GROMACS .gro file of C-alpha atoms in nm:
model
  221
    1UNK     CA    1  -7.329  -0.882  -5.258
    2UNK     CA    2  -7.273  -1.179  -5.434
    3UNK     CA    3  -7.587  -1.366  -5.421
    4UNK     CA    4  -7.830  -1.119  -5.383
    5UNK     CA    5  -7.984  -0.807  -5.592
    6UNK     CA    6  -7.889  -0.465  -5.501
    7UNK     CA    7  -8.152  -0.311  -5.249
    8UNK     CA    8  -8.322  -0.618  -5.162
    9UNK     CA    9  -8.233  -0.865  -4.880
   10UNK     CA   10  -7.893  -0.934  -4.762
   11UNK     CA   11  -7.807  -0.641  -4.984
   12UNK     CA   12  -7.439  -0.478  -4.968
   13UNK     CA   13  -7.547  -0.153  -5.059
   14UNK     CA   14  -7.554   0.117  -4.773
   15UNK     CA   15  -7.865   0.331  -4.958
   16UNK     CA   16  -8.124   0.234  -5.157
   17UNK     CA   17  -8.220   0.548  -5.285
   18UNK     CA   18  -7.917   0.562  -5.491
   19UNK     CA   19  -7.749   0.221  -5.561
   20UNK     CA   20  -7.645  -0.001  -5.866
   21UNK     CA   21  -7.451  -0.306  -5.834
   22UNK     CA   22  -7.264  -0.447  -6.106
   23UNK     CA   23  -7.167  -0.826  -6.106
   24UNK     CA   24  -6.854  -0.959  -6.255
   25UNK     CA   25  -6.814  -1.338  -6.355
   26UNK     CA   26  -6.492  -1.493  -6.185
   27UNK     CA   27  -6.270  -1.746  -6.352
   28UNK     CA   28  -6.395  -1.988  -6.099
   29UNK     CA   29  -6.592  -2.315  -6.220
   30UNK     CA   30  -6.880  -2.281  -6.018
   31UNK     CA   31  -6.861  -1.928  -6.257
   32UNK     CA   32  -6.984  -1.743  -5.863
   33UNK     CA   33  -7.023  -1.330  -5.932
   34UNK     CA   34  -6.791  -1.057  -5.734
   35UNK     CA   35  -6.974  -0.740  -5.692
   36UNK     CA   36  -6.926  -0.351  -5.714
   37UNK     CA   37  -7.194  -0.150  -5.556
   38UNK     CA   38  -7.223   0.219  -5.595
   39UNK     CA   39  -7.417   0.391  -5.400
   40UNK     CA   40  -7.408   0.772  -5.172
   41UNK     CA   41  -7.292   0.604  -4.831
   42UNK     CA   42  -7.055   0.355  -4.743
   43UNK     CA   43  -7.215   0.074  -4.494
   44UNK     CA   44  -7.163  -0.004  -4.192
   45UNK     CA   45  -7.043  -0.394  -4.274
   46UNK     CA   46  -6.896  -0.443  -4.569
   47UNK     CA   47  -6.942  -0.773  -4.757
   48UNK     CA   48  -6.659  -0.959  -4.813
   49UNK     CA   49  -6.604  -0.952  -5.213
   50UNK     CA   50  -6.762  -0.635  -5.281
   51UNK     CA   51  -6.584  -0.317  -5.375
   52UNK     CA   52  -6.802  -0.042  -5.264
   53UNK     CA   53  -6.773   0.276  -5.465
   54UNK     CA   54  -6.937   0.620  -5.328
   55UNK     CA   55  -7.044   0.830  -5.535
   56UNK     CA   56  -7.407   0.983  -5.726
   57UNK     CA   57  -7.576   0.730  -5.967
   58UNK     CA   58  -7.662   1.095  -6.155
   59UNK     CA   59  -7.302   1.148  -6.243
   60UNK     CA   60  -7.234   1.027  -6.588
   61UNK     CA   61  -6.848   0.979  -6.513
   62UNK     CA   62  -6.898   0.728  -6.244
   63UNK     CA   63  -7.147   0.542  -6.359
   64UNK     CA   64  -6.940   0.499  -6.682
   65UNK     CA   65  -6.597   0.411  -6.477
   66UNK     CA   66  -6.859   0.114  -6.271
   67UNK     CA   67  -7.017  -0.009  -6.565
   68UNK     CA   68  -6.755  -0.056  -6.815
   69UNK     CA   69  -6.654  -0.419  -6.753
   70UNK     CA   70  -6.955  -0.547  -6.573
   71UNK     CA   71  -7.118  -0.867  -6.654
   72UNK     CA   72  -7.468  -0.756  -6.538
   73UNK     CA   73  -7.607  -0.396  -6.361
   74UNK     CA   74  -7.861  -0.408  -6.083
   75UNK     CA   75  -8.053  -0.063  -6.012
   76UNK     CA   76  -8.214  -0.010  -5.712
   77UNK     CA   77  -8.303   0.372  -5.725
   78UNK     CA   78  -8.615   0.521  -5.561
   79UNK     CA   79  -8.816   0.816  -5.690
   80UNK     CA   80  -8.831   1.003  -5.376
   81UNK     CA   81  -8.599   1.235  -5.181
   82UNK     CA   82  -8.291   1.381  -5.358
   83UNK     CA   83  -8.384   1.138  -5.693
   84UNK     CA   84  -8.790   1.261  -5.688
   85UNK     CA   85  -8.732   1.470  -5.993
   86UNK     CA   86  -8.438   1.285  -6.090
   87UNK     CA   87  -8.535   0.918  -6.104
   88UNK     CA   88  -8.639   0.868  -6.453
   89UNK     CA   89  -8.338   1.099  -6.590
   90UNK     CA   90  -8.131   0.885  -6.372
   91UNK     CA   91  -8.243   0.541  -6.548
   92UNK     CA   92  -8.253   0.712  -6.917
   93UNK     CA   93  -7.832   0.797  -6.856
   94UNK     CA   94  -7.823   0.406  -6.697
   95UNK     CA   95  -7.955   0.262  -7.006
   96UNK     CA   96  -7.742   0.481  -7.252
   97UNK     CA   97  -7.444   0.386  -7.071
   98UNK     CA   98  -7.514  -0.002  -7.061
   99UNK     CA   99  -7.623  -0.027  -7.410
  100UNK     CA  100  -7.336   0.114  -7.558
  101UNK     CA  101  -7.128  -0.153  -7.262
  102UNK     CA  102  -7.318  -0.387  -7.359
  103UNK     CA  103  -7.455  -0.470  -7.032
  104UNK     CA  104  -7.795  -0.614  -6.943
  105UNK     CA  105  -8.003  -0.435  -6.691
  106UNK     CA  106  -8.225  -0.531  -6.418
  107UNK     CA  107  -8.428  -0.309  -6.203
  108UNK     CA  108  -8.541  -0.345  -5.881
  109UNK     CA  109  -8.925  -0.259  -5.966
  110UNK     CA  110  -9.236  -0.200  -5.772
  111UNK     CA  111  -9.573  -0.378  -5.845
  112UNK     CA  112  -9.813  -0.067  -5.925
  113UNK     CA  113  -9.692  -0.122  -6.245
  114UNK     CA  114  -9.878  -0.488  -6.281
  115UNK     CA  115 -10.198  -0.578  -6.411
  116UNK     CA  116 -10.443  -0.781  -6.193
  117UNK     CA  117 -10.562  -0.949  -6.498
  118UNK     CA  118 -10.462  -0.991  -6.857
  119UNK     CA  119 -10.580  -0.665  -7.064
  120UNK     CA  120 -10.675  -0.509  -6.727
  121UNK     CA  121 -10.530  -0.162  -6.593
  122UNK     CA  122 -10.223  -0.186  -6.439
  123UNK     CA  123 -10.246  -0.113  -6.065
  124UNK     CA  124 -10.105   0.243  -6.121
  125UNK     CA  125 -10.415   0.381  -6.237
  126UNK     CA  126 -10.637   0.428  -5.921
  127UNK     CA  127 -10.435   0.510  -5.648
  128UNK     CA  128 -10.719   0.606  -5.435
  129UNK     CA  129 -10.620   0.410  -5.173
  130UNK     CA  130 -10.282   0.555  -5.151
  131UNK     CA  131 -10.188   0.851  -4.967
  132UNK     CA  132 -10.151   1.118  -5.194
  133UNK     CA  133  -9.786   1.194  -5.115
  134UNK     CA  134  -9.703   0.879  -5.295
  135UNK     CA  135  -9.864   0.897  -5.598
  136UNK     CA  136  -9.535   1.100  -5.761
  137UNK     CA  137  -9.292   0.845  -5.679
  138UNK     CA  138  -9.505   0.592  -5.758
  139UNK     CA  139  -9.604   0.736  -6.122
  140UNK     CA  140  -9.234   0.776  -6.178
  141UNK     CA  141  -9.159   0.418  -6.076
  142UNK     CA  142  -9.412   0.281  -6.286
  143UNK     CA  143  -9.318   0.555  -6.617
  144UNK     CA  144  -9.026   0.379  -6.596
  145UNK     CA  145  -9.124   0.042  -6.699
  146UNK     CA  146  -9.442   0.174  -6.896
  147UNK     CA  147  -9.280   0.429  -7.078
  148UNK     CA  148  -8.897   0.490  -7.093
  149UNK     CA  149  -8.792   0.091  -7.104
  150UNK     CA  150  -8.974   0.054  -7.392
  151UNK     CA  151  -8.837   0.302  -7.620
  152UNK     CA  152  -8.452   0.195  -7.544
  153UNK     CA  153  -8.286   0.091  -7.871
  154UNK     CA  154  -8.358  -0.318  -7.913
  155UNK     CA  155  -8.012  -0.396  -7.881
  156UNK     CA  156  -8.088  -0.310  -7.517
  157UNK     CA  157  -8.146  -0.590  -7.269
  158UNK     CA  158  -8.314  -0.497  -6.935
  159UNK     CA  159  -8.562  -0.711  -6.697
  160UNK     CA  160  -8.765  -0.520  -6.453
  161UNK     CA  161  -8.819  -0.732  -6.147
  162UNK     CA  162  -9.150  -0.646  -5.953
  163UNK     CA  163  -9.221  -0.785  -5.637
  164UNK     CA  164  -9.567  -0.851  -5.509
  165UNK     CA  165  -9.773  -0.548  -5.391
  166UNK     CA  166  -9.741  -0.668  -5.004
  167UNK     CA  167  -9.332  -0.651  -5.025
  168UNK     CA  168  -9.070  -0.459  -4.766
  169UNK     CA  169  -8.937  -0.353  -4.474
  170UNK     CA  170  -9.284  -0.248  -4.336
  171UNK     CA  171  -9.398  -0.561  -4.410
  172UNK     CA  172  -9.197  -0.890  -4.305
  173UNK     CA  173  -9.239  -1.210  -4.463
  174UNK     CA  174  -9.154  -1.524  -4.393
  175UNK     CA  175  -8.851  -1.698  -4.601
  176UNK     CA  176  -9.000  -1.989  -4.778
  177UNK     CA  177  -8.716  -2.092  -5.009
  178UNK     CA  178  -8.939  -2.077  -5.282
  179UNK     CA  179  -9.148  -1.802  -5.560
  180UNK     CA  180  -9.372  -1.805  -5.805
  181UNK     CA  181  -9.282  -1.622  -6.152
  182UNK     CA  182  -9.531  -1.391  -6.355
  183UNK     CA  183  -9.559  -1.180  -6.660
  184UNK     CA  184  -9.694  -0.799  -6.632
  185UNK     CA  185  -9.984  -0.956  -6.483
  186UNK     CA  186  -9.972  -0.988  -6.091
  187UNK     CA  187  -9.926  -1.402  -5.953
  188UNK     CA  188 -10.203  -1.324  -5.796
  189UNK     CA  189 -10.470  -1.082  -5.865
  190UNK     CA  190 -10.524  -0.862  -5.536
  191UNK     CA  191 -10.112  -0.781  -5.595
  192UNK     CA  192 -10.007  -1.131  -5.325
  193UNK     CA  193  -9.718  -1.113  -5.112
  194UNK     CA  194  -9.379  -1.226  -5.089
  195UNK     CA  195  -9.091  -1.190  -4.816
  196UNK     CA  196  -8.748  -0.999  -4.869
  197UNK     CA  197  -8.594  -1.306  -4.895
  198UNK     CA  198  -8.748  -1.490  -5.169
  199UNK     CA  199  -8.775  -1.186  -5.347
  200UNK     CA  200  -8.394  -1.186  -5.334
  201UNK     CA  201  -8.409  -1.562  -5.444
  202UNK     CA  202  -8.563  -1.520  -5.717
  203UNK     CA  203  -8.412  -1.222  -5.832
  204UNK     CA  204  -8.029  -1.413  -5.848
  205UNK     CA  205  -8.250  -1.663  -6.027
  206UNK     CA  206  -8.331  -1.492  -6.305
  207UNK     CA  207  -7.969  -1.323  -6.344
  208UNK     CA  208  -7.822  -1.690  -6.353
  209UNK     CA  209  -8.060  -1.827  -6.634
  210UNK     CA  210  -8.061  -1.519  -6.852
  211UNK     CA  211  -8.429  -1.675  -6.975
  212UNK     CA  212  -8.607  -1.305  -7.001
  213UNK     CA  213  -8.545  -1.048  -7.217
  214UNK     CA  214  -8.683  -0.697  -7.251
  215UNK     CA  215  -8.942  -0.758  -7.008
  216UNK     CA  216  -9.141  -0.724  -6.696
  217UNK     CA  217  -9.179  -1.035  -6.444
  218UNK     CA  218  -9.345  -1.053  -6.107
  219UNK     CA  219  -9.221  -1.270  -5.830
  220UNK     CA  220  -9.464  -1.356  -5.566
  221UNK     CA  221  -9.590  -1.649  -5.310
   0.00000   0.00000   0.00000
């Protein structure tokens, strides 16, 4: 994985629903990151310089055995399928465990969880315009950040990294080599759009300068 956030684009883990990287520094002087990913399946083609581990991001034991060590944990977990009544217990064991490693945190997000304007509601609340066998997974997704983030212990350090609202595998976008950063509040205010790619760019980005803290960012075109 090195390079790239677990879950997103070029991504060496095999599942997203269950998969958290963790990046250790080398003794190299360009200081480049090796990666362990843990997630249920193994893929298909391995990247070189990863150690995949298999195993259930639920299990304490194995997320403790991954963590311990790691420079930085990526979580890319999804509140749907065998997580759907899991996901937030999932994170709240995550952030135990990494706090008391020491670890920083950052989580693949999703955007419902933005504002389209400072003071506004976030997206989250009017989901109308969603079908309504979403709305759990995305309440969960966005609980997370709202909610459960916020009451970790301050010696905590996570960063939850939402993409714009037009973002995925159903909808392709075209690499640009470049993003544009945000707060809670969307880049731009109808949620924008940004490809797998940058997403991914930006993402590394942010691990590399270590510039946000305890927060929520948005990367978008």
């Amino acid at each position: 994985m090195p390079g790239k956030p677990a879950g997103g684009a070029g991504s060496s883990c095999a599942s997203p629903l269950w998969c958290v990287a963790l990046l250790r520094r080398t003794s190299s002087p360009r200081s480049t990151a090796a990666a362990t990913a843990l997630s249920r399946s193994l893929p298909g083609a391995p990247v070189p310089d990863v150690t995949y581990v298999q195993g259930d991001a639920t299990d304490e034991a194995t997320l403790s055995a991954v963590i311990e060590g790691a420079d930085v944990l990526v979580g890319a977990l999804s509140p749907r399928g065998p997580l759907a009544g899991g996901f937030r217990d999932a994170y709240r064991t995550i952030a135990r465990l990494a706090d008391a490693a020491g670890v920083p945190l950052y989580v693949v997000g999703g955007a419902s969880s933005l504002r389209p304007a400072p003071g506004a509601d976030r997206f989250v609340t009017d989901l109308s315009h969603i079908p309504a066998e979403l709305h759990d997974e995305i309440r969960a997704g966005a609980a997370l950040i709202i909610e459960d983030l916020l009451a970790t212990p301050p010696t905590f350090d996570w960063v939850v990294v939402s993409p714009a609202l037009r973002f995925g595998a159903r909808m392709p976008g075209e690499r640009l080599g470049r993003y544009r950063l945000g707060d809670d509040v969307a880049v731009r205010p109808d949620g924008g759009a940004i490809s797998a790619a940058d997403y991914a760019l930006g993402f590394v980005d942010l691990i590399e300068k270590g510039d946000h803290h305890r927060t929520q960012v948005n990367l978008s075109h």
